[in-house]
XYZ file of C-alpha atoms in Angstrom:
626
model
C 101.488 56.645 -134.692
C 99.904 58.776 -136.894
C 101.694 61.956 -138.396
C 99.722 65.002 -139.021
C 101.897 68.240 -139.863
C 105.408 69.685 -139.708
C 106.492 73.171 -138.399
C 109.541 75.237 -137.711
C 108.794 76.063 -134.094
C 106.225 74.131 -131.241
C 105.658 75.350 -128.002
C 104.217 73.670 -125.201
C 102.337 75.287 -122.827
C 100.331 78.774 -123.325
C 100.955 80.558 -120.142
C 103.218 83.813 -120.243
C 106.238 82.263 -121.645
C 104.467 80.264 -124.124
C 102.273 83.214 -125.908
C 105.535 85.355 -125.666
C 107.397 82.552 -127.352
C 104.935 81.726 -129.932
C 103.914 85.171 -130.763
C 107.625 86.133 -131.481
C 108.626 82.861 -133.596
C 105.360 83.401 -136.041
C 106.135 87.345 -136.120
C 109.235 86.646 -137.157
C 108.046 84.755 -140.473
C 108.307 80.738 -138.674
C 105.276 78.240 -138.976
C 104.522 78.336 -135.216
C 102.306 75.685 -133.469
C 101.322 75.979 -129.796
C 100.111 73.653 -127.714
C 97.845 73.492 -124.495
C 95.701 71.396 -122.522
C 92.676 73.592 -122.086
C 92.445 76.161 -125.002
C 90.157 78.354 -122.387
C 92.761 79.051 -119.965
C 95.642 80.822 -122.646
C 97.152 83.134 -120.604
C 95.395 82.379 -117.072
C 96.650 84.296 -114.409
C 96.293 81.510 -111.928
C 98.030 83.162 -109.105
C 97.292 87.318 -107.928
C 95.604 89.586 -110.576
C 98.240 91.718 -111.032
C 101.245 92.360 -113.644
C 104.615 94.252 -112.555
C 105.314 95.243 -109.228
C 109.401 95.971 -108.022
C 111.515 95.001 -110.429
C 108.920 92.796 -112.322
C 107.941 95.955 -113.533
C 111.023 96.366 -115.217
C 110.590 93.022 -116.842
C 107.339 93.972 -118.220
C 109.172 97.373 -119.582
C 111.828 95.414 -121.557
C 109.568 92.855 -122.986
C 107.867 95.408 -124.853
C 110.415 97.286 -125.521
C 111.640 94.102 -127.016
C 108.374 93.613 -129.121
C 106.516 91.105 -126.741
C 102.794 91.222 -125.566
C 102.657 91.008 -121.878
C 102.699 95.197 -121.786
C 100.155 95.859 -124.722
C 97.533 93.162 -122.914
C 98.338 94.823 -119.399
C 97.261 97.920 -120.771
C 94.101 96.248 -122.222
C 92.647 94.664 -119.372
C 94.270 97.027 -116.541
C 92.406 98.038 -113.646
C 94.380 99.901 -111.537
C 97.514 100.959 -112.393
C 100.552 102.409 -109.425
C 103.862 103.467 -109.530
C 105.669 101.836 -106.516
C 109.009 103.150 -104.423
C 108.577 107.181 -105.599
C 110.181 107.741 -102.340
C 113.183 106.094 -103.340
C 115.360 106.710 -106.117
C 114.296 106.019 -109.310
C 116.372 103.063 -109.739
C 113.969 101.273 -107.996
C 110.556 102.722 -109.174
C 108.145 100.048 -110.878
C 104.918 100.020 -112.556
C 102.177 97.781 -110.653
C 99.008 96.899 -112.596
C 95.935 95.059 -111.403
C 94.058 93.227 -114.265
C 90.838 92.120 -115.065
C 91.727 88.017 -115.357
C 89.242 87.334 -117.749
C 90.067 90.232 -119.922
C 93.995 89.376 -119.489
C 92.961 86.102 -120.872
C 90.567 86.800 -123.577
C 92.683 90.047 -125.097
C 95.912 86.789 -125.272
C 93.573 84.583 -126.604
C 92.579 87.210 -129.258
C 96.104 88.571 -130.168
C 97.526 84.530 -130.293
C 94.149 83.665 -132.680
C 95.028 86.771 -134.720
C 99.120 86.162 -135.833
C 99.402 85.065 -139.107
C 102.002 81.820 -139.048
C 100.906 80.847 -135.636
C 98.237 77.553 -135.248
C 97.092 76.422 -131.792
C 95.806 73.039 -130.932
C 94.228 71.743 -127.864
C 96.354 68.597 -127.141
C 98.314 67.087 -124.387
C 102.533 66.799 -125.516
C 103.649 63.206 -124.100
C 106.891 62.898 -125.716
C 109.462 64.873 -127.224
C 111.346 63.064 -130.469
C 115.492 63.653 -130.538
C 117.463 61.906 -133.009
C 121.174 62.413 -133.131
C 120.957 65.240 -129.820
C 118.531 66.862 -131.981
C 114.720 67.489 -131.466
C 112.900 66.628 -134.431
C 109.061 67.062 -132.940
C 106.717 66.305 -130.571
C 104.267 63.059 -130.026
C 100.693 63.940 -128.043
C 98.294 61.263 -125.926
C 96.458 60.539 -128.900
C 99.700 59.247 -130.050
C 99.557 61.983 -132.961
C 103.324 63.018 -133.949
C 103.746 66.783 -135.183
C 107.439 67.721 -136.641
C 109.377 70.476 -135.832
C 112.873 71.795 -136.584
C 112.710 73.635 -132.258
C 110.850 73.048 -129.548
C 110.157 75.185 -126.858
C 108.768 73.731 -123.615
C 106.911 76.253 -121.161
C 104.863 74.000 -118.705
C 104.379 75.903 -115.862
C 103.432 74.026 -113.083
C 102.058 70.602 -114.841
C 104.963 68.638 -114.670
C 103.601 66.036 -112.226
C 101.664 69.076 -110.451
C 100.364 67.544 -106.822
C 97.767 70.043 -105.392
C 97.725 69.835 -101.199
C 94.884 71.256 -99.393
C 95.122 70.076 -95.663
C 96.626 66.510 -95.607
C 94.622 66.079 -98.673
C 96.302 66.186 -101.896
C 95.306 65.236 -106.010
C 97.109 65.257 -109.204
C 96.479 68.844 -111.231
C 98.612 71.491 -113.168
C 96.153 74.050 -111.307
C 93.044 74.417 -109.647
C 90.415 72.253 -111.820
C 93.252 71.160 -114.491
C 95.065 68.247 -115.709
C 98.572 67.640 -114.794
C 100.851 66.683 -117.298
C 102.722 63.283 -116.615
C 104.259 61.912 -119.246
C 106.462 64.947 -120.470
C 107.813 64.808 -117.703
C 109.172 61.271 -118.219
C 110.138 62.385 -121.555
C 112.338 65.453 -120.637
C 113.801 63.634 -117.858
C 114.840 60.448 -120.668
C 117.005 62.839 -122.412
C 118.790 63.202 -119.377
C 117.753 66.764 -118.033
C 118.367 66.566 -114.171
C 115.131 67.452 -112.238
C 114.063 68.462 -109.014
C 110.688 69.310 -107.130
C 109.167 73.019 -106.553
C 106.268 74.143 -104.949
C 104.417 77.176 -104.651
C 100.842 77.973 -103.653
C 97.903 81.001 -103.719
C 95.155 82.129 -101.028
C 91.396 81.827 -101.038
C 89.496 84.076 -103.299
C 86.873 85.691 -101.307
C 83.173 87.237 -102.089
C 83.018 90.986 -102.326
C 79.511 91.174 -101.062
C 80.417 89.191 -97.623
C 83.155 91.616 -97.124
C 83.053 94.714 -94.755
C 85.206 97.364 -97.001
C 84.484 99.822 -94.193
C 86.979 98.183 -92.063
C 90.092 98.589 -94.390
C 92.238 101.088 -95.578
C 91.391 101.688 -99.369
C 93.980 102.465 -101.844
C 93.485 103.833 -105.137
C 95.768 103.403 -108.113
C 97.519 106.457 -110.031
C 95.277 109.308 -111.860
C 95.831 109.106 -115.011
C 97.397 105.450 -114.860
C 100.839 105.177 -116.710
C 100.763 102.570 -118.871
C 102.843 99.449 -119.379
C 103.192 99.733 -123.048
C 105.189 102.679 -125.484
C 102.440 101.876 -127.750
C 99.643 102.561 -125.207
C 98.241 105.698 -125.640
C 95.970 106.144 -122.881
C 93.969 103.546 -120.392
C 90.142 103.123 -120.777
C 89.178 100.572 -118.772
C 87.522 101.784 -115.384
C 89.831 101.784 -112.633
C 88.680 100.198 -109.334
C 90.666 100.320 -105.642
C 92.267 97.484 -103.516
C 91.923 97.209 -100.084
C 94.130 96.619 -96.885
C 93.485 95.007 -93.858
C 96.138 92.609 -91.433
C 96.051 89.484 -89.783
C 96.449 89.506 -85.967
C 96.957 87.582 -83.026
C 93.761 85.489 -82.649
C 94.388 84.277 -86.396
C 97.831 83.488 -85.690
C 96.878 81.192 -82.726
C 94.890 79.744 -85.770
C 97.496 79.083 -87.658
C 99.506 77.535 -84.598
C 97.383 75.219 -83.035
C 96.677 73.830 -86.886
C 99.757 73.110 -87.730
C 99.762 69.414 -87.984
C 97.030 69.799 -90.538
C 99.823 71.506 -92.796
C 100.988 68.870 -95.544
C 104.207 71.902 -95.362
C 104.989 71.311 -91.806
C 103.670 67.206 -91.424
C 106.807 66.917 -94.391
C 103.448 66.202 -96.817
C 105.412 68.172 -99.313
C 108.680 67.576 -100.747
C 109.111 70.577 -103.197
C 110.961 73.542 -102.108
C 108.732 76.746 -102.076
C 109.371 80.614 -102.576
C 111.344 82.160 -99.833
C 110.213 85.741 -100.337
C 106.541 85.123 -100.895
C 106.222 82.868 -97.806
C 102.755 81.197 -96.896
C 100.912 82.511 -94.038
C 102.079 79.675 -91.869
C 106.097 80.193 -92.866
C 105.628 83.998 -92.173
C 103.731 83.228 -88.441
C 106.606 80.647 -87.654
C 109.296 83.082 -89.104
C 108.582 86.076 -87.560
C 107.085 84.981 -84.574
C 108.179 88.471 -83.130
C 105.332 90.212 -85.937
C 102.142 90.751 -84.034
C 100.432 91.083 -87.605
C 100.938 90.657 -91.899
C 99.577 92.276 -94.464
C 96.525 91.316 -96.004
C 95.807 92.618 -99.555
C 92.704 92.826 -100.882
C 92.656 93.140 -105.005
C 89.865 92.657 -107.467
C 89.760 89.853 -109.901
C 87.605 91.822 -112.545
C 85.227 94.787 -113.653
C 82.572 92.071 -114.034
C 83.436 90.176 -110.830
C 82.780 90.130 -107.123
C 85.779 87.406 -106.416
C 88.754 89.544 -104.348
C 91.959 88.080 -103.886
C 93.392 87.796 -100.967
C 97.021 88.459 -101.182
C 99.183 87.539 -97.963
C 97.637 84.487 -96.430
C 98.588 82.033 -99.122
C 98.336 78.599 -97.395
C 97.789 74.963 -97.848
C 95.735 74.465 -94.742
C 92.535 72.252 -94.177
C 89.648 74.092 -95.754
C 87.592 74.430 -92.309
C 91.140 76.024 -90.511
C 90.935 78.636 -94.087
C 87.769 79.848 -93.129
C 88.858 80.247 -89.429
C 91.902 82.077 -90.718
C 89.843 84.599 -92.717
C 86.879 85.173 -90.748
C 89.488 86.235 -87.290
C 91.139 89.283 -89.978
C 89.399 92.744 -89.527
C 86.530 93.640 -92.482
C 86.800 89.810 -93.343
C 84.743 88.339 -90.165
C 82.014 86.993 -92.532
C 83.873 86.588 -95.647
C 82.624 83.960 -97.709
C 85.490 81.866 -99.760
C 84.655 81.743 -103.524
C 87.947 79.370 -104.128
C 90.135 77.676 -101.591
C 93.349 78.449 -101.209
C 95.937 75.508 -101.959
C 99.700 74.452 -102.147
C 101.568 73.340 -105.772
C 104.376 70.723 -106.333
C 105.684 70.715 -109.933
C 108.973 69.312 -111.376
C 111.605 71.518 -113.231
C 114.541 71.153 -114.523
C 117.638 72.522 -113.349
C 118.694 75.811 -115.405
C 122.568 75.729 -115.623
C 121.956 72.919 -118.581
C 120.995 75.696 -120.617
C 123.075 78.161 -122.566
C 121.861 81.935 -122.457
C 119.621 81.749 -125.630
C 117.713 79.303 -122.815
C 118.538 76.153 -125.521
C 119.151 72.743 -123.663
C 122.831 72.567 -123.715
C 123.301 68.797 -125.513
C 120.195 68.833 -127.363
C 119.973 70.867 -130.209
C 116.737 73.093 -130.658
C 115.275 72.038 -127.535
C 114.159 75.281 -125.657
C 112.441 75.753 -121.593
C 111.448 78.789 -120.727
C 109.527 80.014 -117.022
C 108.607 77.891 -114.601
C 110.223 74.930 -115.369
C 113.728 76.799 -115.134
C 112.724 77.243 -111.710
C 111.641 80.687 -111.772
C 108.117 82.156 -110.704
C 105.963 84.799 -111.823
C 104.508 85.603 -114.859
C 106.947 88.407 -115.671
C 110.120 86.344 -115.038
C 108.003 83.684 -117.341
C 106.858 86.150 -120.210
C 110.638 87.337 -120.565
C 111.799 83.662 -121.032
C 109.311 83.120 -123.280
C 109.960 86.064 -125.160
C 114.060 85.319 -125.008
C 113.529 81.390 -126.285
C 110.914 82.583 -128.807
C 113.207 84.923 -130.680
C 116.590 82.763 -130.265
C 114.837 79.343 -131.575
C 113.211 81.726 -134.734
C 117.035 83.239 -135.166
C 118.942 79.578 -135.110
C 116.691 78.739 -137.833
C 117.016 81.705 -140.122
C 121.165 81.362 -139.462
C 121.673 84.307 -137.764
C 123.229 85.849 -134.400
C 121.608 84.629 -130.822
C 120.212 87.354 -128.574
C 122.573 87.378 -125.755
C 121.436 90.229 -123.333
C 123.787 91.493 -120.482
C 123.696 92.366 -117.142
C 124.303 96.375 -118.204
C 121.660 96.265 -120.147
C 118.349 94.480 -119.272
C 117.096 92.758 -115.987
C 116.508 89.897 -118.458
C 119.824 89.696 -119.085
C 120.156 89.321 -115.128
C 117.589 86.955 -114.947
C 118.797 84.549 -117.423
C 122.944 84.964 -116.603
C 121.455 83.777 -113.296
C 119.734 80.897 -113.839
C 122.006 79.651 -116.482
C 125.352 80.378 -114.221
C 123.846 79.957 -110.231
C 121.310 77.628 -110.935
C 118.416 78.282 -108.575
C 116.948 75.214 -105.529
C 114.006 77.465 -104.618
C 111.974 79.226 -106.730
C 113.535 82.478 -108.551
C 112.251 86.165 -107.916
C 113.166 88.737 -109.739
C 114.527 91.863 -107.409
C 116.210 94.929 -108.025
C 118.929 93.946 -105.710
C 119.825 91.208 -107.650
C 121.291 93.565 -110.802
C 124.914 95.363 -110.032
C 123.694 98.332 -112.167
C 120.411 98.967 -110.936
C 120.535 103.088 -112.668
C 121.397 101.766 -115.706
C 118.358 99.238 -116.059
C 115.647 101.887 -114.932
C 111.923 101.866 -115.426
C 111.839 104.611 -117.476
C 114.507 104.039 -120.063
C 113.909 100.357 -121.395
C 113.331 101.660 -124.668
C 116.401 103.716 -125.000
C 118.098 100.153 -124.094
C 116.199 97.856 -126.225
C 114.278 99.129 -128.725
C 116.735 99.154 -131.316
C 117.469 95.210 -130.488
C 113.655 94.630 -130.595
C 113.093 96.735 -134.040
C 116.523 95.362 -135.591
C 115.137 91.566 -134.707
C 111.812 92.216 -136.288
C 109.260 92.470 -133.757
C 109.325 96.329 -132.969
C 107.081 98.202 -135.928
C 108.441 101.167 -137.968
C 105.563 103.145 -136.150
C 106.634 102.462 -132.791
C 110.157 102.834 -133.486
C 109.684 105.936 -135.568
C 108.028 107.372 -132.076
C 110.381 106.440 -129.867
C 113.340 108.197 -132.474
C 111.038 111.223 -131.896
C 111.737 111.101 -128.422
C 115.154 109.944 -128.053
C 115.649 113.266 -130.003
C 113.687 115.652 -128.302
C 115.042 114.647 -124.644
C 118.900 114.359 -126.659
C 118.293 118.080 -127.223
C 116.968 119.277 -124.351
C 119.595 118.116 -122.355
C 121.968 119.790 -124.893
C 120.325 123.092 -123.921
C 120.147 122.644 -120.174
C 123.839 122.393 -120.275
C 124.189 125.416 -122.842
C 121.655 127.949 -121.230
C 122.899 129.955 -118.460
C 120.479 132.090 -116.166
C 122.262 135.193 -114.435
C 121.615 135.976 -110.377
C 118.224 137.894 -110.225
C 115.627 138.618 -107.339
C 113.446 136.343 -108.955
C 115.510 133.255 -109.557
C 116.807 133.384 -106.180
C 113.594 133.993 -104.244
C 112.401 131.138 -106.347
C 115.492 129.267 -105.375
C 115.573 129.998 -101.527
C 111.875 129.460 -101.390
C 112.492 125.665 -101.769
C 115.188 125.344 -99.392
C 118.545 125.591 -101.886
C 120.773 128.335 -102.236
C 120.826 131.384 -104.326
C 122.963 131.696 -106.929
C 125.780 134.446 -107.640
C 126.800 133.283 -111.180
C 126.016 132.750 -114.381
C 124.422 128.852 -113.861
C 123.726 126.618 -116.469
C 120.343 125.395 -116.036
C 121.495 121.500 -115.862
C 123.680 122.530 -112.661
C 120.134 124.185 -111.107
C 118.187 120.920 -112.193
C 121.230 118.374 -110.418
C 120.248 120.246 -107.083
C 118.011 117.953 -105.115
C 115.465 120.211 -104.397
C 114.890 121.008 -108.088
C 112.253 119.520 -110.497
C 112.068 120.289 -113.825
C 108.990 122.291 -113.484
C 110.997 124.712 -111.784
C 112.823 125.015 -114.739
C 110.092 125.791 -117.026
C 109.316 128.538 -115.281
C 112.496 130.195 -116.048
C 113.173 128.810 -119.696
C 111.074 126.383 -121.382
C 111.908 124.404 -124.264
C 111.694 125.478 -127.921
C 109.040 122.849 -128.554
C 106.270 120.730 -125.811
C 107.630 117.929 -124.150
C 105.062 115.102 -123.079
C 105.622 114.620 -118.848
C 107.811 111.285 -119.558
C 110.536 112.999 -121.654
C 110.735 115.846 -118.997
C 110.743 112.561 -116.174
C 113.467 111.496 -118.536
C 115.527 114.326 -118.798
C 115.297 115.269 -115.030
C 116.856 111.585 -114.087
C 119.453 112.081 -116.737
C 120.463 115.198 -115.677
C 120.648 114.830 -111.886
C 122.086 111.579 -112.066
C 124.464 112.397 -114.636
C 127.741 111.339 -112.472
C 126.076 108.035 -111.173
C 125.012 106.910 -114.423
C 128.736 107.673 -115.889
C 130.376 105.380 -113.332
C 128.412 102.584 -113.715
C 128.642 102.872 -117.113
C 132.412 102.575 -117.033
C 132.410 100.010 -114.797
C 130.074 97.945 -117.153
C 132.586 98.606 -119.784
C 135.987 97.990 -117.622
C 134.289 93.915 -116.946
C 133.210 93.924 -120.754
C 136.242 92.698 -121.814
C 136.060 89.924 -119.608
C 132.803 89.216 -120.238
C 132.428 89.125 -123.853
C 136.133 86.219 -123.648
C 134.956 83.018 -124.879
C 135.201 80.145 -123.437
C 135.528 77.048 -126.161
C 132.656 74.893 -125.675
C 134.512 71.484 -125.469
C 137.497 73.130 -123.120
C 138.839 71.008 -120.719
C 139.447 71.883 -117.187
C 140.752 68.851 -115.943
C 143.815 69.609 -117.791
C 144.709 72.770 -115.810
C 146.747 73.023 -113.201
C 145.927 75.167 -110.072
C 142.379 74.469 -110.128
C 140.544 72.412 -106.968
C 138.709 69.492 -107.717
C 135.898 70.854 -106.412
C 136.473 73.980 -108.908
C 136.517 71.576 -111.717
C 133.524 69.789 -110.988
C 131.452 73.424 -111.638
C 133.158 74.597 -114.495
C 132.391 70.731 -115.911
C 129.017 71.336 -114.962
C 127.864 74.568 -115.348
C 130.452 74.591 -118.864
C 130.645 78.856 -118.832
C 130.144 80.369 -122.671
C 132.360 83.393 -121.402
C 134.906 84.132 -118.473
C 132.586 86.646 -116.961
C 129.998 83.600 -117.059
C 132.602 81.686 -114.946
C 133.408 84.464 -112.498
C 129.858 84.391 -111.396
C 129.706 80.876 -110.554
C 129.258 80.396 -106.740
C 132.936 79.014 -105.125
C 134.799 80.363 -108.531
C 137.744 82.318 -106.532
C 139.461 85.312 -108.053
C 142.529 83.022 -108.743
C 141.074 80.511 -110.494
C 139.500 82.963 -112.928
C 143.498 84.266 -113.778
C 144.626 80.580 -113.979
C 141.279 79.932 -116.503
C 142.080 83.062 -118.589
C 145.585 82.378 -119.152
C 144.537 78.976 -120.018
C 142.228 80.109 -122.418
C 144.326 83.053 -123.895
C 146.722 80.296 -124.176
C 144.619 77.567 -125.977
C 143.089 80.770 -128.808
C 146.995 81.400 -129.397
C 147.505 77.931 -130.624
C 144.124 77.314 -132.724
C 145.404 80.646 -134.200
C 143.101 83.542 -132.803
């Protein structure tokens, strides 16, 4: 074995949660190595060309608000850019981006090459060295060993990836890739329990062979928001997608080609995503649909390749092209790339604590796909997470542990750490319990001071946002202080929208909580001393009308605080307490909760036995003196 160089942090793997990972251990002063198979694919977005969408939107928000990348290259290589759910409240609202692939890849690439402390190296990662529960580097095929005082594995889907078109099926991490088979091995040797995912992608189709005329186009947002706080404005050219639906002659497709499917023969093993079904799950599933969604999105400025979002399916190549050419505009589509089905290994997430560090192995991090998530968002803010805890555990200090009040990361990872996922994990805005605390538009306000107090947020960035957080801190202050008497004008204004007149003195933040009201109304009556940009008025219109909402939650995030924050000792045995099922016993033993509000999310962990384990535990501080 021959030994070429030591570092403080490797990463394997340079999809989304590896760049985030790497990019945050070298800003953060660490001699950062990352490692991939095929140095041209850094950052390939190997499923839809897109970034964000509900609640991975969010995501996106909070990793730059955090000091990642994913936001800053969205902005870079965006090509259409849409605000989703404005119908609903703004809870829910999410920034969608389409992006040019190879420019998503290529602006990574440049950004990764760029970072002082940060090396990459095209090599495959066999083994991973621990000595005494602790990892002390990294071995490749070449039998080359590289040191390192953490390790952060974010594979993807190459753990034993088996690609399945038809009954047909080869060994790859992706579409023309190498699968990675003997880390595999390695991580499960250490004695990480694994189990089998799949997921899979539709064909990519030839612009030119497709009738547009037959769709429904759909433009993105003039101007585009960006992803980014630093983003000043978007320059690349903005280009449409497309809709169009399957229908009843391609479901009889589907049907009558069933035992082709390696999903429905029981080819595949792996569990796949329930709420981005294939084609043939969503015919069988909703047999009572008469059509699905087909949509059409652009892989690139320079490109004719569409993707073809909704028919996702591991069918025999010949039954694809049946598929496609029965769905409206596509009738002589021409496919540029098959569509196929994934199986990967992963390991299960609840042996990891919440900085995403393998519970019994010290500075061994996993991060994305391998904890059984999918997407690139839900990947990035892993990355991002295990990146920034393994650079902190070296430099001695405190872990960043984010909660459920205050980041859909923190949601994401108290989930997969405490629940444990069998099928692939999607982030959704149902899944948080304080969805109008964790909105769109205020991930800065929630993070930004963690990101800039960690290191990764610059002084310019931060000094901008401070800007802000004090002009919308002050106009709120003078919404509630400014009162506008009863006046023909007012009120005609007033009635004119389908609210009441007033016959008071009103201060202007009671006007602005009226549904009816935006905050251009107000500006018409009293504007404010200086020019606020349209997102600090958005701001300021959200705080202000959902004033009351926002309070509640806010105390009710505070009244489960002081469970939440109660530690749990890390070698406390439950065995010894009385009260508790076996079956109760066997979870805590296994999942091993950090806090009590950790336990009290564990599926089958009752009400009671949460008192019985927090006497227990109050109990067992009062003796070690606490």
């Amino acid at each position: 074995m021959y030994k070429e160089q030591d570092f403080d942090v490797i990463v394997i793997g340079a999809g989304h949660a590896g760049c985030e990972a790497a990019l945050a251990s070298a800003r953060l002063g660490l001699e950062t190595c990352i490692f991939t198979i095929n140095i041209d694919t850094i950052a390939q977005l190997s499923c839809n060309p897109a970034i964000g969408g509900l609640a991975k939107g969010h995501l996106v928000r909070e990793i730059d608000a955090l000091g990642g990348e994913m936001a800053k290259v969205t902005d870079r290589s965006g090509i259409q850019f849409r605000m989703l759910n404005l119908s609903k409240g703004p809870a829910v609202w999410s920034l969608r981006a389409q992006a040019d692939r190879v420019l998503y890849r290529n602006n990574m690439r440049q950004s990764l090459e760029r970072q002082k402390n940060l090396s990459i190296k095209q090599a495959m990662v066999e083994n991973i060295v621990v000595s005494d529960n602790s990892v002390k580097g990294v071995i490749t095929s070449l039998g080359v060993f590289y040191g390192a005082r953490a390790v952060i594995v974010t594979t993807g889907t190459f753990l034993k990836g088996l690609m399945h078109i038809g009954l047909d099926s080869f060994q790859a991490g992706r579409a023309g890739e190498f699968p990675s088979i003997g880390l595999s091995d390695s991580l499960k040797s250490l004695g990480l329990k694994m189990g089998r995912l799949k997921t899979g992608t539709p064909p990519r189709l030839d612009a030119k062979s497709i009738d547009f005329s037959k769709t429904t186009v759909q433009y993105g947002d003039d101007p585009p928001l960006p992803f980014s706080y630093s983003t000043q404005k978007i320059t690349n050219p903005q280009l449409p997608c497309y809709i169009t639906y399957t229908n009843k002659k391609t479901h009889e497709i589907i049907l009558k080609s069933l035992h082709r499917s390696p999903l429905y023969s029981g080819k595949i093993k792996g569990i796949g995503p329930r709420y981005c079904p294939s084609i043939e799950d969503k015919v069988i599933r909703f047999a009572e649909k008469e059509r699905h969604q087909v949509f059409l999105e652009p892989e690139g400025i320079e490109t004719t390749e569409y993707y073809a979002n909704g028919i996702s399916t591991s069918l025999p190549y010949d039954v694809q092209i049946e598929i496609v050419r029965s769905i409206e505009g596509l009738e002589n589509a021409e496919i540029m790339r098959p569509a196929y089905a994934i199986e990967y290994d992963f390991v299960y997430p609840i042996q990891l604590r919440h900085t995403l560090e393998v519970k019994n192995i010290d500075g061994l991090y996993l991060a994305g796909q391998i904890n059984g998530t999918s997407g690139y968002e839900e990947a990035a803010a892993q990355g991002l997470v295990a990146g920034i805890n393994a650079s902190l555990k070296l430099k001695g200090k405190e872990p960043l542990i984010l909660g459920r009040d205050e980041a859909y990361i923190g949601v994401l990872i108290d989930d997969l750490v405490t629940k444990g996922t069998t099928e692939p994990y999607r982030m959704f805005t149902s899944r948080a319990e304080y969805r109008l605390l964790l909105r769109h538009d205020n991930a800065d306000f929630r993070l930004m001071d963690k990101g800039y107090g960690i290191g990764l947020v610059s002084e310019a960035v931060y000094e901008r946002f401070r800007e802000k957080k004090r002009l919308m801190d002050r106009e709120i202050e003078r919404l509630k202080k400014v009162r506008v008497k009863p006046s023909h004008e007012i009120n005609n204004a007033l009635l004119s929208l389908g609210t009441s007149a007033i016959s008071e003195d009103t201060s202007l933040d009671k006007i602005l909580k009226r549904p009816e009201i935006r905050y251009d109304f107000i500006k018409k009556f009293s504007s404010p001393p200086e020019p606020l940009t349209s997102e600090i008025e958005g701001i300021v219109e959200i705080n202000v009308k959902y004033e009351g909402y926002i309070q509640k939650q806010m105390e009710m995030a505070e009244k489960l605080k002081k469970l939440e924050y109660k530690k749990i000792p890390a070698d406390f045995n439950y065995k010894g307490i009385a009260g508790l099922s076996h079956e109760i016993i066997e979870k805590l033993s296994e999942v091993r909760p950090e806090t009590i509000g950790q336990a009290s999310r564990i599926p089958g962990i009752t009400p009671t036995a949460i008192s019985i384990i927090l006497i227990s535990v109050e109990r067992y501080w009062k003796e070690k003196g606490f």
